[in-house]
Amino acid sequence: MEKTQAFQLDEQEVLEKYGLKTKSGLFSQEAKRRLEKDGLNQLTSQKTSRWRLLLRQFHNMIIYILLFAAILTFLMGHTSDAIIIIVVVLVNVFIGYYQEASAADALEKIKNLLSQEATVYRDGIRQDIAAETLVVGDVVFLEAGDNVPADLRMIETDNLRIQESSLTGEADSVEKNSKKISSAKTPLAERRNLAFASTSVTAGSGIGVVIATGVKSEIGKISTEVAQTKSVKTPLMKEIDNLGKGITWVIIGVSLLLFIISLVLETYAISALSLAVVTMIVGSIPEGLPATTSVVLAMGVSDMAKKNNTIVKTLPAVETLGSVAVIATDKTGTLTKNEMTVKDIILNKNKFQVTGDGYAPTGNILTSDGVKAQLDEELRLFLEAGFEANDTVLIQDDGWKINGEPTDGSFLTLYYKQFQFPNQPAYKEIDMLPFDSDYRYIAKLVKNKDKQRLLFIKGSPDKLFRMAKSYQKAEFDEEYWTKQVRPLTEQGKRVVAVGYKVVDEAVNEITPELLQSGIQFLGLAGIIDPPEEAVIPALKEMNSAGVQVKMITGDHPQTAKAIAEKLNLAPKISVVTGGELDQMSPKELENAVVENQVFARTTPKNKLEIIAALQRNGLTTAMTGDGVNDAPALKKADIGVAMGKKGTDVAKDSADMILTDDNFGTMAIAIREGRRIYDNIKKSILFLLPTSFAEGLIIAFTILLQKDMPLQPTQLLWINMVSAITIQFAFIFEPAEKNIMMKKPRQSTGRIFNRHDIFQMGYVSVLVAAISLIAYEWLLSKGVSTTTASTMMINIVVLSKIFYLFNIRTKELLFSKSFFTNPKAFIIIGIMLLLQVGLTYLPFMQSWFYTGGLSLLEWLVALIAGILILAITECDKLIRLKVQRQK
């Protein structure tokens, strides 16, 4: 039998369940016993030590091979070679360390969400204690301005309202009561008799019994889920890892085979053969692969922070944006402003539209013809009534904010769209009746400068309709007004009715009886949490790029659907609720997350399940959000995106990326940038691998031909690390290809290279190796020293790289408009050529890298080799472009 939960019990049953006789609370001795048993009311987080982060960087196949090569060369007496190999290892390790050390810990600040102090009843005395010493069964007093210190079952409330948007996603504060709820399946957002840790009291007061503390509270469960949720490796990192491992094993296999063949042929002495094999491994393994990938990513991250208001916490995350197929997003504060705004006014004689969104009092009240409304007595009274029947304050402080209820705040902004801020109506307050969940209205009694007393009221239409009917009788057309409410509701708008009443001068207090005797009905306001301005065009661009957007919210299904339709989220909007998802099998859930665009009344657990189900469908998924309730899903997603201004610390720490301007529209820019970065990383790998393979082939051919080694390990490391990284800086500045946002997202299970890419890498490798060996042998036949010949070989390989760069840079032909789109590439090439001249002629470089000076003829041979590589690869590109046009 299912265990009865606290919200299903009545007040007396709650007290009995938690060992209380009265509301006077626990005795101190019992509280101490429970604290020792259950522990402190706090959340702990563990941070990976810096040493562990550093050691983790050595756990890499390429690093292992390089360390082995360094040890072997050192034992064979080649100390300088060993030192240079160690330096290469350390460069890779420290780049990786910096990348991980800069990533935020997902739980570092979550413990700060619990309030510092709590007001409790113990030993029958009301007292303030440290919130961390709260125990289950403590009786806690709450009032406006308090943070809720633990999960509470409310047993007494007085107009208590709590802001829960960070936990449930609902924009408005929630009315709380002490009535028991019968259904065990009631969603978290509808458990009106519970108050949750980390939420805040906006109005009223109440008394509640602690039912969960620390990790057992709802915020604690979320922190546990965040801790247990494993971050998923990005598609590119998986591809590069697999590529690196595959290449390494092939190189080791070929090297061992050549070692065995040479032993059988007895061509070399064991020491010479060992050095030759190490040289081949060092030359063939792309040492620069991790470093160059990190450099391209790091520069992309830096550009996004400067230009696009985007902070990317982990380098691989920026590339993941390029493969995003689905964005699952919170509604409140992400797609919408989380600032309630009056958009419609319906009076007895007129209907008005209101321009401007959010709490900023900019905009106008327009007639149905789009003309600015004239301020007649009816409209003025409506605006004043909405302003006065209010206990919220509008504040101008680094933007426009409110202190109080969002719905009430919308009426303040509406008033100031007609009247200059901070002027107020000329009324003096006499009495006020705060909003009450039983009555569902707020009222204020005022007097004007003529000493006339007026009662202003606003609230639920059905409540005010009843009052108006009893006062206006036949004059009030309830059927007409009911018809006006329906279309506003269908549009997802919250409808608030406004009325007033002239009362006798002797009336000094508002009573429900006074209001039930009737009011003069003024009209209706249609209120909505408006979309962010940049969202609609961004959604349009994402749809054209093949990126689906799914809305996940705690709101009512009808409201959520209306917002989705207003945003043009998708051509057809289908809605499913969190409760319905809970009843589905794993297979049904996988189908539901693909078929539906809106998920309403969801819990944090639902969000996590939706993300996981999308990923099981093979879809690279981004999650955007700003609340505590979004944290597990943000961490689970392939890339989590938090809002920088409105986002909670938990959301920001769980995310991979933060939008500092809270602008969802920035996502479209970020996806474009992610795709550009992915393309440029792919280009840089396509550029790097053929020359690495060429170096390996040079050594392999030399062993098979039983010749002396033409290149030293340090010379190969120069080509692989220094020249590769320098030249590859050009790809950082390469602009996006045309129509990059018209392509569909790449498959997360797809391969980084297609068949032609592999074919091109193969023939370029063979060409570079063959040309280098032929030129080397030709130079030796002319009586030149091996030092000069190997120096020319290095320059052939490097110049081949430089010319090959122009082929890889763009998918267009060499002499097209794209040739000049990256002027920094020419500067980088110039720097590389200077380094090559230094390598060739500087004495200390000659000593370290075994090089010597070259003649003009030898430089000319290297130049012709590079031009030949470019000509062949450009002919290949021309053929491919013609085939594509024919298709």
mmCIF file of C-alpha atoms in Angstrom, residues 67-367:
data_model
loop_
_atom_site.group_PDB
_atom_site.id
_atom_site.type_symbol
_atom_site.label_atom_id
_atom_site.label_comp_id
_atom_site.label_asym_id
_atom_site.label_seq_id
_atom_site.Cartn_x
_atom_site.Cartn_y
_atom_site.Cartn_z
ATOM 1 C CA LEU A 67 56.031 9.477 -22.592
ATOM 2 C CA PHE A 68 57.174 6.020 -23.709
ATOM 3 C CA ALA A 69 59.061 7.611 -26.635
ATOM 4 C CA ALA A 70 60.672 10.169 -24.287
ATOM 5 C CA ILE A 71 61.882 7.447 -21.882
ATOM 6 C CA LEU A 72 63.227 5.329 -24.733
ATOM 7 C CA THR A 73 65.111 8.197 -26.403
ATOM 8 C CA PHE A 74 66.537 9.233 -23.010
ATOM 9 C CA LEU A 75 67.797 5.676 -22.311
ATOM 10 C CA MET A 76 69.422 5.637 -25.737
ATOM 11 C CA GLY A 77 71.317 8.838 -24.891
ATOM 12 C CA HIS A 78 69.303 11.281 -27.007
ATOM 13 C CA THR A 79 68.694 13.678 -24.109
ATOM 14 C CA SER A 80 67.735 16.759 -26.156
ATOM 15 C CA ASP A 81 65.151 14.736 -28.114
ATOM 16 C CA ALA A 82 63.681 13.403 -24.857
ATOM 17 C CA ILE A 83 63.438 16.924 -23.374
ATOM 18 C CA ILE A 84 61.599 18.285 -26.432
ATOM 19 C CA ILE A 85 59.155 15.350 -26.346
ATOM 20 C CA ILE A 86 58.509 16.015 -22.617
ATOM 21 C CA VAL A 87 57.872 19.712 -23.394
ATOM 22 C CA VAL A 88 55.279 18.676 -26.014
ATOM 23 C CA VAL A 89 53.585 16.437 -23.424
ATOM 24 C CA LEU A 90 53.470 19.253 -20.849
ATOM 25 C CA VAL A 91 51.979 21.709 -23.388
ATOM 26 C CA ASN A 92 49.135 19.273 -24.092
ATOM 27 C CA VAL A 93 48.618 18.502 -20.393
ATOM 28 C CA PHE A 94 48.452 22.141 -19.276
ATOM 29 C CA ILE A 95 46.051 23.124 -22.064
ATOM 30 C CA GLY A 96 43.737 20.317 -20.960
ATOM 31 C CA TYR A 97 44.137 21.252 -17.298
ATOM 32 C CA TYR A 98 43.284 24.900 -17.927
ATOM 33 C CA GLN A 99 40.218 23.817 -19.890
ATOM 34 C CA GLU A 100 38.852 21.669 -17.039
ATOM 35 C CA ALA A 101 39.916 23.945 -14.176
ATOM 36 C CA SER A 102 37.901 26.799 -15.696
ATOM 37 C CA ALA A 103 34.679 24.745 -15.707
ATOM 38 C CA ALA A 104 32.242 25.514 -12.864
ATOM 39 C CA ASP A 105 31.367 22.933 -10.213
ATOM 40 C CA ALA A 106 27.637 22.128 -10.551
ATOM 41 C CA LEU A 107 27.048 21.989 -6.790
ATOM 42 C CA GLU A 108 29.459 24.612 -5.455
ATOM 43 C CA LYS A 109 26.842 27.215 -4.475
ATOM 44 C CA ILE A 110 23.689 25.136 -4.113
ATOM 45 C CA LYS A 111 24.069 24.933 -0.325
ATOM 46 C CA ASN A 112 23.763 28.734 -0.081
ATOM 47 C CA LEU A 113 20.139 28.550 -1.227
ATOM 48 C CA LEU A 114 18.945 27.530 2.215
ATOM 49 C CA SER A 115 18.129 30.531 4.420
ATOM 50 C CA GLN A 116 20.513 31.425 7.231
ATOM 51 C CA GLU A 117 17.990 31.796 10.056
ATOM 52 C CA ALA A 118 14.559 30.378 10.866
ATOM 53 C CA THR A 119 11.850 31.412 13.320
ATOM 54 C CA VAL A 120 10.605 28.358 15.237
ATOM 55 C CA TYR A 121 8.543 27.375 18.244
ATOM 56 C CA ARG A 122 10.540 25.273 20.711
ATOM 57 C CA ASP A 123 9.651 24.606 24.318
ATOM 58 C CA GLY A 124 6.559 26.693 23.614
ATOM 59 C CA ILE A 125 8.674 29.810 22.936
ATOM 60 C CA ARG A 126 9.041 31.575 19.561
ATOM 61 C CA GLN A 127 12.748 31.994 18.804
ATOM 62 C CA ASP A 128 15.226 32.493 15.957
ATOM 63 C CA ILE A 129 17.710 29.682 15.338
ATOM 64 C CA ALA A 130 20.286 28.818 12.675
ATOM 65 C CA ALA A 131 18.409 27.273 9.759
ATOM 66 C CA GLU A 132 20.939 24.441 9.540
ATOM 67 C CA THR A 133 19.831 23.199 12.993
ATOM 68 C CA LEU A 134 16.198 22.699 11.928
ATOM 69 C CA VAL A 135 14.894 19.165 12.302
ATOM 70 C CA VAL A 136 11.862 17.268 11.030
ATOM 71 C CA GLY A 137 8.942 18.157 13.306
ATOM 72 C CA ASP A 138 10.036 21.726 14.058
ATOM 73 C CA VAL A 139 7.188 24.250 13.922
ATOM 74 C CA VAL A 140 8.291 27.205 11.757
ATOM 75 C CA PHE A 141 6.764 30.667 11.482
ATOM 76 C CA LEU A 142 6.891 32.414 8.093
ATOM 77 C CA GLU A 143 6.163 36.014 7.108
ATOM 78 C CA ALA A 144 6.646 38.242 4.064
ATOM 79 C CA GLY A 145 10.325 38.584 3.128
ATOM 80 C CA ASP A 146 11.402 35.246 4.637
ATOM 81 C CA ASN A 147 13.149 32.492 2.727
ATOM 82 C CA VAL A 148 11.549 29.120 3.425
ATOM 83 C CA PRO A 149 14.246 27.231 5.418
ATOM 84 C CA ALA A 150 13.060 23.635 4.815
ATOM 85 C CA ASP A 151 10.129 21.756 3.285
ATOM 86 C CA LEU A 152 7.047 22.549 5.387
ATOM 87 C CA ARG A 153 3.485 21.244 5.695
ATOM 88 C CA MET A 154 1.482 24.404 6.409
ATOM 89 C CA ILE A 155 -0.975 24.041 9.282
ATOM 90 C CA GLU A 156 -1.992 27.694 9.519
ATOM 91 C CA THR A 157 -1.989 30.456 6.865
ATOM 92 C CA ASP A 158 -3.024 34.093 6.711
ATOM 93 C CA ASN A 159 -3.027 35.374 3.107
ATOM 94 C CA LEU A 160 0.256 33.468 2.637
ATOM 95 C CA ARG A 161 1.768 33.698 -0.851
ATOM 96 C CA ILE A 162 5.098 32.154 -1.864
ATOM 97 C CA GLN A 163 7.202 32.750 -4.977
ATOM 98 C CA GLU A 164 8.118 29.308 -6.360
ATOM 99 C CA SER A 165 9.150 30.121 -9.944
ATOM 100 C CA SER A 166 12.726 28.919 -9.391
ATOM 101 C CA LEU A 167 11.411 25.499 -8.339
ATOM 102 C CA THR A 168 8.181 24.963 -10.317
ATOM 103 C CA GLY A 169 8.454 27.462 -13.179
ATOM 104 C CA GLU A 170 5.254 29.387 -12.357
ATOM 105 C CA ALA A 171 5.654 33.154 -12.769
ATOM 106 C CA ASP A 172 3.184 34.343 -10.125
ATOM 107 C CA SER A 173 3.377 33.755 -6.400
ATOM 108 C CA VAL A 174 1.322 30.797 -5.217
ATOM 109 C CA GLU A 175 -1.459 31.063 -2.642
ATOM 110 C CA LYS A 176 -0.923 28.653 0.236
ATOM 111 C CA ASN A 177 -3.471 27.102 2.585
ATOM 112 C CA SER A 178 -3.598 24.384 5.218
ATOM 113 C CA LYS A 179 -6.285 22.169 3.663
ATOM 114 C CA LYS A 180 -5.360 18.554 3.053
ATOM 115 C CA ILE A 181 -5.142 17.238 -0.517
ATOM 116 C CA SER A 182 -6.667 13.851 -1.201
ATOM 117 C CA SER A 183 -4.853 12.764 -4.387
ATOM 118 C CA ALA A 184 -1.359 11.328 -3.959
ATOM 119 C CA LYS A 185 -0.646 12.141 -7.629
ATOM 120 C CA THR A 186 -1.051 15.896 -7.190
ATOM 121 C CA PRO A 187 1.844 17.607 -9.047
ATOM 122 C CA LEU A 188 4.461 19.486 -7.045
ATOM 123 C CA ALA A 189 3.237 22.863 -8.349
ATOM 124 C CA GLU A 190 -0.309 22.191 -7.082
ATOM 125 C CA ARG A 191 0.525 21.079 -3.539
ATOM 126 C CA ARG A 192 -0.877 24.265 -2.025
ATOM 127 C CA ASN A 193 -0.391 23.181 1.587
ATOM 128 C CA LEU A 194 3.374 22.698 1.210
ATOM 129 C CA ALA A 195 6.160 25.291 1.292
ATOM 130 C CA PHE A 196 9.522 24.331 -0.186
ATOM 131 C CA ALA A 197 13.078 25.156 0.858
ATOM 132 C CA SER A 198 14.762 27.901 -1.253
ATOM 133 C CA THR A 199 11.455 29.608 -2.155
ATOM 134 C CA SER A 200 10.491 33.017 -0.716
ATOM 135 C CA VAL A 201 7.433 34.462 1.035
ATOM 136 C CA THR A 202 5.994 37.479 -0.830
ATOM 137 C CA ALA A 203 2.900 38.174 1.291
ATOM 138 C CA GLY A 204 1.056 37.133 4.432
ATOM 139 C CA SER A 205 2.209 34.766 7.130
ATOM 140 C CA GLY A 206 1.857 31.162 8.206
ATOM 141 C CA ILE A 207 2.941 28.303 10.448
ATOM 142 C CA GLY A 208 4.253 25.020 9.101
ATOM 143 C CA VAL A 209 5.729 21.753 10.338
ATOM 144 C CA VAL A 210 9.106 20.715 8.911
ATOM 145 C CA ILE A 211 8.640 17.516 6.889
ATOM 146 C CA ALA A 212 12.060 17.335 5.171
ATOM 147 C CA THR A 213 15.484 18.929 5.651
ATOM 148 C CA GLY A 214 18.792 18.990 3.776
ATOM 149 C CA VAL A 215 19.175 16.418 1.014
ATOM 150 C CA LYS A 216 15.677 15.022 1.683
ATOM 151 C CA SER A 217 13.986 18.332 0.800
ATOM 152 C CA GLU A 218 12.865 18.987 -2.781
ATOM 153 C CA ILE A 219 15.896 21.232 -3.374
ATOM 154 C CA GLY A 220 18.018 18.504 -1.776
ATOM 155 C CA LYS A 221 16.630 15.882 -4.166
ATOM 156 C CA ILE A 222 17.549 18.161 -7.050
ATOM 157 C CA SER A 223 21.088 18.572 -5.700
ATOM 158 C CA THR A 224 21.386 14.781 -5.450
ATOM 159 C CA GLU A 225 20.166 14.395 -9.032
ATOM 160 C CA VAL A 226 22.684 17.004 -10.190
ATOM 161 C CA ALA A 227 25.470 15.165 -8.362
ATOM 162 C CA GLN A 228 24.447 11.800 -9.827
ATOM 163 C CA THR A 229 23.853 13.110 -13.339
ATOM 164 C CA LYS A 230 26.916 12.398 -15.426
ATOM 165 C CA SER A 231 27.997 14.984 -17.951
ATOM 166 C CA VAL A 232 27.958 13.545 -21.442
ATOM 167 C CA LYS A 233 30.993 13.876 -23.725
ATOM 168 C CA THR A 234 30.324 16.112 -26.694
ATOM 169 C CA PRO A 235 29.971 14.513 -30.162
ATOM 170 C CA LEU A 236 33.211 16.073 -31.422
ATOM 171 C CA MET A 237 35.184 14.995 -28.336
ATOM 172 C CA LYS A 238 33.906 11.423 -28.805
ATOM 173 C CA GLU A 239 34.885 11.553 -32.489
ATOM 174 C CA ILE A 240 38.339 12.984 -31.734
ATOM 175 C CA ASP A 241 38.915 10.467 -28.921
ATOM 176 C CA ASN A 242 37.992 7.581 -31.222
ATOM 177 C CA LEU A 243 40.051 9.065 -34.037
ATOM 178 C CA GLY A 244 43.090 9.505 -31.776
ATOM 179 C CA LYS A 245 42.815 5.962 -30.403
ATOM 180 C CA GLY A 246 42.282 4.464 -33.867
ATOM 181 C CA ILE A 247 45.229 6.297 -35.405
ATOM 182 C CA THR A 248 47.474 5.431 -32.440
ATOM 183 C CA TRP A 249 46.715 1.698 -32.565
ATOM 184 C CA VAL A 250 47.240 1.573 -36.350
ATOM 185 C CA ILE A 251 50.569 3.416 -36.031
ATOM 186 C CA ILE A 252 51.736 1.130 -33.206
ATOM 187 C CA GLY A 253 50.693 -1.921 -35.214
ATOM 188 C CA VAL A 254 52.513 -0.775 -38.363
ATOM 189 C CA SER A 255 55.579 0.247 -36.323
ATOM 190 C CA LEU A 256 55.784 -3.170 -34.635
ATOM 191 C CA LEU A 257 55.366 -4.890 -38.007
ATOM 192 C CA LEU A 258 58.212 -2.831 -39.499
ATOM 193 C CA PHE A 259 60.326 -3.541 -36.398
ATOM 194 C CA ILE A 260 59.820 -7.312 -36.850
ATOM 195 C CA ILE A 261 60.526 -7.154 -40.602
ATOM 196 C CA SER A 262 63.745 -5.196 -40.021
ATOM 197 C CA LEU A 263 64.842 -7.653 -37.309
ATOM 198 C CA VAL A 264 64.333 -10.537 -39.722
ATOM 199 C CA LEU A 265 66.190 -8.702 -42.514
ATOM 200 C CA GLU A 266 68.889 -7.649 -40.017
ATOM 201 C CA THR A 267 69.094 -4.226 -41.708
ATOM 202 C CA TYR A 268 69.722 -2.136 -38.595
ATOM 203 C CA ALA A 269 71.311 -2.608 -35.206
ATOM 204 C CA ILE A 270 68.750 -2.935 -32.374
ATOM 205 C CA SER A 271 69.494 0.575 -31.018
ATOM 206 C CA ALA A 272 69.228 2.207 -34.456
ATOM 207 C CA LEU A 273 66.062 0.243 -35.259
ATOM 208 C CA SER A 274 64.466 1.176 -31.925
ATOM 209 C CA LEU A 275 65.188 4.844 -32.560
ATOM 210 C CA ALA A 276 63.778 4.540 -36.098
ATOM 211 C CA VAL A 277 60.526 3.028 -34.791
ATOM 212 C CA VAL A 278 60.246 5.697 -32.082
ATOM 213 C CA THR A 279 60.858 8.322 -34.772
ATOM 214 C CA MET A 280 58.074 6.855 -36.898
ATOM 215 C CA ILE A 281 55.641 6.805 -33.969
ATOM 216 C CA VAL A 282 56.501 10.387 -32.966
ATOM 217 C CA GLY A 283 56.180 11.533 -36.577
ATOM 218 C CA SER A 284 52.914 9.743 -37.301
ATOM 219 C CA ILE A 285 50.998 10.433 -34.095
ATOM 220 C CA PRO A 286 49.241 13.838 -34.358
ATOM 221 C CA GLU A 287 50.586 15.329 -31.106
ATOM 222 C CA GLY A 288 49.067 18.662 -32.004
ATOM 223 C CA LEU A 289 45.538 17.237 -32.281
ATOM 224 C CA PRO A 290 44.395 17.868 -28.660
ATOM 225 C CA ALA A 291 46.197 21.200 -28.435
ATOM 226 C CA THR A 292 45.023 22.611 -31.764
ATOM 227 C CA THR A 293 41.441 21.555 -31.095
ATOM 228 C CA SER A 294 41.573 23.301 -27.717
ATOM 229 C CA VAL A 295 43.076 26.460 -29.261
ATOM 230 C CA VAL A 296 40.332 26.710 -31.904
ATOM 231 C CA LEU A 297 37.669 26.122 -29.240
ATOM 232 C CA ALA A 298 39.236 28.574 -26.778
ATOM 233 C CA MET A 299 39.384 31.366 -29.354
ATOM 234 C CA GLY A 300 35.772 30.638 -30.336
ATOM 235 C CA VAL A 301 34.747 30.825 -26.677
ATOM 236 C CA SER A 302 36.596 34.131 -26.260
ATOM 237 C CA ASP A 303 34.901 35.615 -29.343
ATOM 238 C CA MET A 304 31.467 34.525 -28.124
ATOM 239 C CA ALA A 305 32.041 36.178 -24.741
ATOM 240 C CA LYS A 306 33.126 39.467 -26.362
ATOM 241 C CA LYS A 307 30.644 39.661 -29.232
ATOM 242 C CA ASN A 308 27.614 37.565 -28.287
ATOM 243 C CA ASN A 309 27.092 38.009 -24.500
ATOM 244 C CA THR A 310 27.816 34.317 -24.049
ATOM 245 C CA ILE A 311 30.044 32.697 -21.429
ATOM 246 C CA VAL A 312 31.029 29.130 -22.295
ATOM 247 C CA LYS A 313 32.371 27.287 -19.245
ATOM 248 C CA THR A 314 33.726 24.189 -20.977
ATOM 249 C CA LEU A 315 35.530 24.412 -24.309
ATOM 250 C CA PRO A 316 33.887 21.402 -26.021
ATOM 251 C CA ALA A 317 30.434 22.837 -25.262
ATOM 252 C CA VAL A 318 30.774 25.559 -27.886
ATOM 253 C CA GLU A 319 31.273 22.949 -30.603
ATOM 254 C CA THR A 320 28.275 20.952 -29.360
ATOM 255 C CA LEU A 321 26.072 23.927 -30.280
ATOM 256 C CA GLY A 322 26.832 23.207 -33.907
ATOM 257 C CA SER A 323 25.255 19.745 -33.707
ATOM 258 C CA VAL A 324 22.194 20.673 -31.612
ATOM 259 C CA ALA A 325 19.040 19.145 -33.098
ATOM 260 C CA VAL A 326 16.641 19.988 -30.245
ATOM 261 C CA ILE A 327 16.507 22.848 -27.750
ATOM 262 C CA ALA A 328 14.385 22.038 -24.709
ATOM 263 C CA THR A 329 13.620 25.298 -22.977
ATOM 264 C CA ASP A 330 11.944 26.615 -19.890
ATOM 265 C CA LYS A 331 9.201 29.184 -20.640
ATOM 266 C CA THR A 332 9.193 31.665 -17.778
ATOM 267 C CA GLY A 333 12.148 34.037 -17.927
ATOM 268 C CA THR A 334 13.595 32.320 -20.999
ATOM 269 C CA LEU A 335 11.070 32.523 -23.824
ATOM 270 C CA THR A 336 9.094 35.077 -21.849
ATOM 271 C CA LYS A 337 10.137 38.094 -19.777
ATOM 272 C CA ASN A 338 8.688 36.862 -16.454
ATOM 273 C CA GLU A 339 7.136 40.346 -16.257
ATOM 274 C CA MET A 340 3.322 40.283 -16.358
ATOM 275 C CA THR A 341 1.912 42.909 -18.719
ATOM 276 C CA VAL A 342 -1.616 44.193 -19.401
ATOM 277 C CA LYS A 343 -2.250 43.828 -23.152
ATOM 278 C CA ASP A 344 -6.072 44.189 -23.345
ATOM 279 C CA ILE A 345 -8.579 46.506 -21.657
ATOM 280 C CA ILE A 346 -12.297 45.856 -22.130
ATOM 281 C CA LEU A 347 -14.681 48.521 -20.773
ATOM 282 C CA ASN A 348 -18.447 48.968 -21.110
ATOM 283 C CA LYS A 349 -18.163 51.136 -24.199
ATOM 284 C CA ASN A 350 -14.659 50.523 -25.579
ATOM 285 C CA LYS A 351 -11.937 47.974 -26.129
ATOM 286 C CA PHE A 352 -8.266 48.925 -26.035
ATOM 287 C CA GLN A 353 -4.943 47.344 -26.918
ATOM 288 C CA VAL A 354 -1.853 48.184 -24.852
ATOM 289 C CA THR A 355 1.614 48.395 -26.386
ATOM 290 C CA GLY A 356 4.916 47.839 -24.614
ATOM 291 C CA ASP A 357 6.056 44.769 -22.699
ATOM 292 C CA GLY A 358 7.428 44.232 -19.215
ATOM 293 C CA TYR A 359 7.495 46.514 -16.203
ATOM 294 C CA ALA A 360 9.034 49.489 -18.025
ATOM 295 C CA PRO A 361 6.211 52.085 -18.357
ATOM 296 C CA THR A 362 6.793 52.630 -22.066
ATOM 297 C CA GLY A 363 3.915 52.120 -24.487
ATOM 298 C CA ASN A 364 0.468 53.433 -25.242
ATOM 299 C CA ILE A 365 -3.182 52.576 -24.793
ATOM 300 C CA LEU A 366 -4.686 52.336 -28.293
ATOM 301 C CA THR A 367 -8.240 52.069 -29.610
#
